XYZ file of C-alpha atoms in Angstrom:
285
model
C 43.734 60.608 80.804
C 44.799 59.947 84.381
C 48.408 59.254 85.296
C 49.221 55.601 84.668
C 50.751 53.655 87.573
C 52.917 50.588 86.960
C 51.921 47.548 89.028
C 55.078 46.108 90.567
C 53.452 43.052 92.108
C 53.469 41.785 95.657
C 56.798 39.956 95.326
C 59.529 39.274 92.749
C 58.263 37.208 89.794
C 54.962 36.390 91.514
C 53.017 37.118 88.327
C 50.848 39.852 89.866
C 52.719 42.839 88.395
C 52.618 44.352 84.912
C 54.756 42.743 82.258
C 57.504 44.852 80.676
C 55.453 45.893 77.638
C 52.500 46.993 79.758
C 54.765 48.851 82.197
C 56.594 50.780 79.453
C 53.304 51.533 77.699
C 52.041 53.195 80.873
C 55.287 55.144 81.251
C 55.106 56.330 77.629
C 51.502 57.420 78.130
C 52.530 59.469 81.156
C 55.234 61.297 79.204
C 53.076 61.924 76.128
C 49.921 62.994 77.961
C 49.914 66.805 77.978
C 47.167 67.027 80.600
C 49.615 66.612 83.493
C 53.055 67.943 84.403
C 54.922 64.650 84.019
C 54.915 65.144 80.242
C 56.168 68.751 80.323
C 59.657 70.236 80.397
C 60.565 72.917 82.927
C 61.175 76.316 81.341
C 59.548 79.488 80.033
C 58.562 78.365 76.532
C 54.969 77.687 75.542
C 53.870 74.361 77.019
C 56.602 74.270 79.685
C 56.063 73.973 83.413
C 57.285 77.215 85.032
C 59.628 77.087 87.988
C 59.706 79.611 90.831
C 61.056 82.927 89.553
C 59.926 82.550 85.948
C 58.674 85.929 84.685
C 59.256 87.361 88.170
C 56.682 85.159 89.933
C 57.389 83.824 93.419
C 60.874 85.352 93.683
C 62.292 87.955 96.073
C 64.526 89.542 93.386
C 63.188 90.314 89.918
C 64.956 89.644 86.628
C 66.840 92.783 85.586
C 66.408 94.077 82.060
C 69.904 94.881 80.772
C 70.925 97.006 77.773
C 67.558 96.843 76.084
C 64.695 98.972 74.833
C 61.652 98.742 77.103
C 59.521 98.814 73.953
C 60.584 95.181 73.430
C 59.304 94.123 76.847
C 55.915 92.664 75.906
C 55.851 89.275 77.654
C 53.684 89.215 80.783
C 55.646 89.279 84.009
C 57.529 91.422 86.510
C 60.948 92.921 85.764
C 63.475 95.467 87.060
C 64.704 98.181 84.681
C 67.158 101.061 84.968
C 67.310 104.499 83.413
C 69.923 103.352 80.890
C 67.175 101.368 79.160
C 65.668 103.105 76.152
C 62.115 104.399 76.696
C 62.499 104.458 80.489
C 59.829 106.603 82.231
C 60.678 110.356 82.246
C 61.833 110.407 85.866
C 64.900 112.134 87.327
C 64.414 111.025 90.942
C 64.747 107.254 90.486
C 67.336 105.362 88.434
C 65.559 102.024 88.810
C 61.994 100.791 88.591
C 59.996 97.574 88.744
C 57.830 97.001 85.675
C 54.661 94.923 85.432
C 53.815 93.896 81.864
C 50.190 93.058 81.007
C 49.592 91.917 77.410
C 46.084 91.606 75.948
C 46.635 90.143 72.506
C 49.579 90.388 70.132
C 50.545 94.035 69.707
C 48.447 95.292 72.642
C 50.315 95.678 75.942
C 50.190 97.750 79.146
C 53.288 98.540 81.230
C 53.148 99.788 84.820
C 56.412 101.178 86.237
C 56.929 101.495 89.999
C 59.866 103.754 90.865
C 62.596 102.471 93.215
C 64.548 104.811 95.513
C 61.995 107.600 95.185
C 60.267 108.933 98.291
C 57.357 109.971 96.088
C 56.395 106.340 95.336
C 55.846 107.346 91.725
C 53.897 105.072 89.381
C 53.838 105.504 85.596
C 51.702 103.758 82.980
C 51.736 103.476 79.191
C 50.130 101.277 76.553
C 51.029 99.716 73.225
C 48.201 99.696 70.667
C 48.675 97.786 67.433
C 52.448 97.638 68.115
C 52.716 101.410 68.592
C 53.768 102.608 72.057
C 52.181 105.682 73.601
C 53.801 108.096 76.047
C 54.361 107.405 79.740
C 51.767 109.027 82.039
C 52.261 109.679 85.742
C 49.584 108.334 88.091
C 48.595 110.907 90.700
C 47.865 109.763 94.254
C 47.563 111.285 97.697
C 51.364 110.918 97.907
C 52.258 113.238 95.031
C 49.348 115.707 95.131
C 48.026 118.217 97.613
C 44.737 120.058 98.093
C 45.518 123.755 98.419
C 43.831 126.385 100.563
C 41.284 126.946 97.787
C 40.286 123.282 97.522
C 42.177 122.652 94.268
C 44.232 119.516 93.606
C 47.857 120.274 92.695
C 50.985 118.292 91.948
C 53.110 118.080 95.069
C 56.530 117.217 96.383
C 57.511 118.551 99.832
C 54.628 120.833 100.872
C 54.493 123.303 103.767
C 51.156 124.746 104.794
C 51.803 128.135 106.362
C 49.132 129.190 108.858
C 48.927 132.360 110.915
C 50.736 130.762 113.873
C 52.094 127.374 112.738
C 53.130 125.212 109.805
C 52.037 121.741 108.701
C 54.344 119.443 106.697
C 53.502 116.558 104.397
C 55.553 113.344 104.609
C 58.193 114.506 102.116
C 58.633 117.851 103.840
C 59.154 116.033 107.159
C 62.372 114.579 105.723
C 63.900 118.059 105.929
C 64.679 119.849 109.253
C 62.074 122.549 108.632
C 61.153 124.999 111.386
C 58.874 128.021 111.584
C 59.292 131.430 113.148
C 56.783 134.267 113.269
C 58.715 137.518 113.367
C 55.756 139.881 113.647
C 52.321 140.628 112.220
C 52.234 139.054 108.754
C 55.959 138.269 108.909
C 56.893 134.575 108.652
C 60.181 132.719 108.211
C 60.445 129.096 107.036
C 63.864 127.693 107.940
C 65.818 124.509 107.226
C 64.467 123.580 103.784
C 66.180 123.341 100.396
C 64.144 126.317 99.213
C 61.366 126.602 96.666
C 60.766 123.857 94.097
C 62.844 124.508 90.989
C 60.190 123.215 88.591
C 56.450 123.830 88.477
C 54.468 125.852 90.991
C 55.937 126.817 94.377
C 53.459 129.123 96.166
C 49.665 129.338 96.279
C 47.798 132.112 98.084
C 44.325 131.746 99.638
C 41.541 133.301 97.536
C 37.885 134.173 97.937
C 35.030 132.707 95.874
C 35.733 135.205 93.081
C 39.406 134.281 92.812
C 40.713 137.364 94.626
C 43.621 136.875 97.034
C 42.673 137.450 100.665
C 45.970 139.128 101.524
C 48.794 140.493 99.404
C 51.879 138.293 99.681
C 55.539 139.225 99.296
C 57.929 136.271 99.388
C 61.646 135.716 98.956
C 64.103 132.826 99.097
C 67.154 133.916 101.068
C 70.756 132.940 100.300
C 70.662 130.155 102.907
C 67.423 128.794 101.332
C 65.246 130.078 104.167
C 61.953 131.440 102.855
C 60.577 134.801 103.952
C 56.825 135.308 103.547
C 55.152 138.606 104.400
C 51.440 139.336 104.115
C 49.824 142.757 103.826
C 46.528 144.477 103.275
C 45.689 145.026 99.610
C 45.488 148.305 97.764
C 44.700 149.404 94.222
C 47.557 150.760 92.126
C 46.001 153.497 89.993
C 48.915 153.567 87.541
C 48.953 149.860 86.696
C 45.420 148.867 87.664
C 46.838 146.028 89.773
C 46.040 144.973 93.316
C 49.323 145.277 95.217
C 50.629 144.990 98.759
C 50.087 147.930 101.085
C 53.414 147.532 102.851
C 52.382 150.080 105.467
C 49.631 147.720 106.672
C 50.868 144.216 107.491
C 48.084 141.640 107.930
C 48.155 138.109 109.288
C 47.032 135.161 107.190
C 43.278 134.646 107.863
C 42.864 132.193 110.734
C 40.971 129.534 108.753
C 43.210 129.643 105.664
C 46.837 128.981 104.767
C 49.526 129.588 102.153
C 50.922 126.543 100.319
C 54.688 126.422 99.779
C 56.111 123.730 97.484
C 59.758 122.973 98.232
C 62.712 121.383 96.491
C 62.894 117.662 97.266
C 65.903 115.918 98.785
C 68.229 114.079 96.363
C 67.111 110.493 95.885
C 69.034 107.331 96.769
C 69.628 105.601 93.437
C 71.427 102.555 94.850
C 71.061 99.657 92.428
C 68.749 96.920 93.773
C 70.132 93.396 94.092
C 69.062 90.810 91.546
C 69.584 87.073 91.442
C 69.277 86.943 87.681
C 70.341 89.518 85.099
C 69.260 88.955 81.556
C 68.493 90.769 78.348
C 64.864 91.627 77.735
C 64.984 89.657 74.521
C 65.259 86.505 76.613
C 62.022 87.425 78.326
C 60.008 87.788 75.126
């Protein structure tokens, strides 16, 4: 039914307008007709008309989830969470994240978490199936992976590619004052970094099609966190059966290849984001 409009007439008491009963009947129809907003209350309950900011829509500062378990966050919308919330993504580099909640039907939900204050722009995802939450999984992108000298995709943070006569830095490595010095044949010094990554892989040597390293590599992190990398010809150790460095024959890195160095990342800025509305997650359900 269309919105009913009360006829007020052309002039006072000229008989052309609606009488009182007809006028109030139209008004009642407007407020009982659920097909238009005039009959709805403003709020976030079923059947309400949403205002700007409801469920994080149209606002410049999301609702912050306070003192709650993220497992209870199942209502569609956009929220800000912090690492004090139970079941926060397993991240140490960001204390806050924005969460997008996408429900399917009751008991089936997807959460996407976008890290705040992390230079890695990390994104995590998890799903709830039949009211049982799965684990968080990190989404890999060009920002947090690298393709090594052998064409393999690897998890990354700050990455230095060490060539025979230069270095190349990814965006995270550029945040550190890293410089390069070639001290001699096969003798390289990486200066100004925080040193090797403390978790996961930290060096990858170039290999041939059979998986054999092209040069033997000897590396060391110095006390000031500078990294010394030396490359040598290879030789066979008859006692151990290993291929080892022939330290009497230094060799440069092959001109078309490089050595990947994964470094320790800078500490992250975990400054709490501003929010215009702080509420418990239970109010968002």
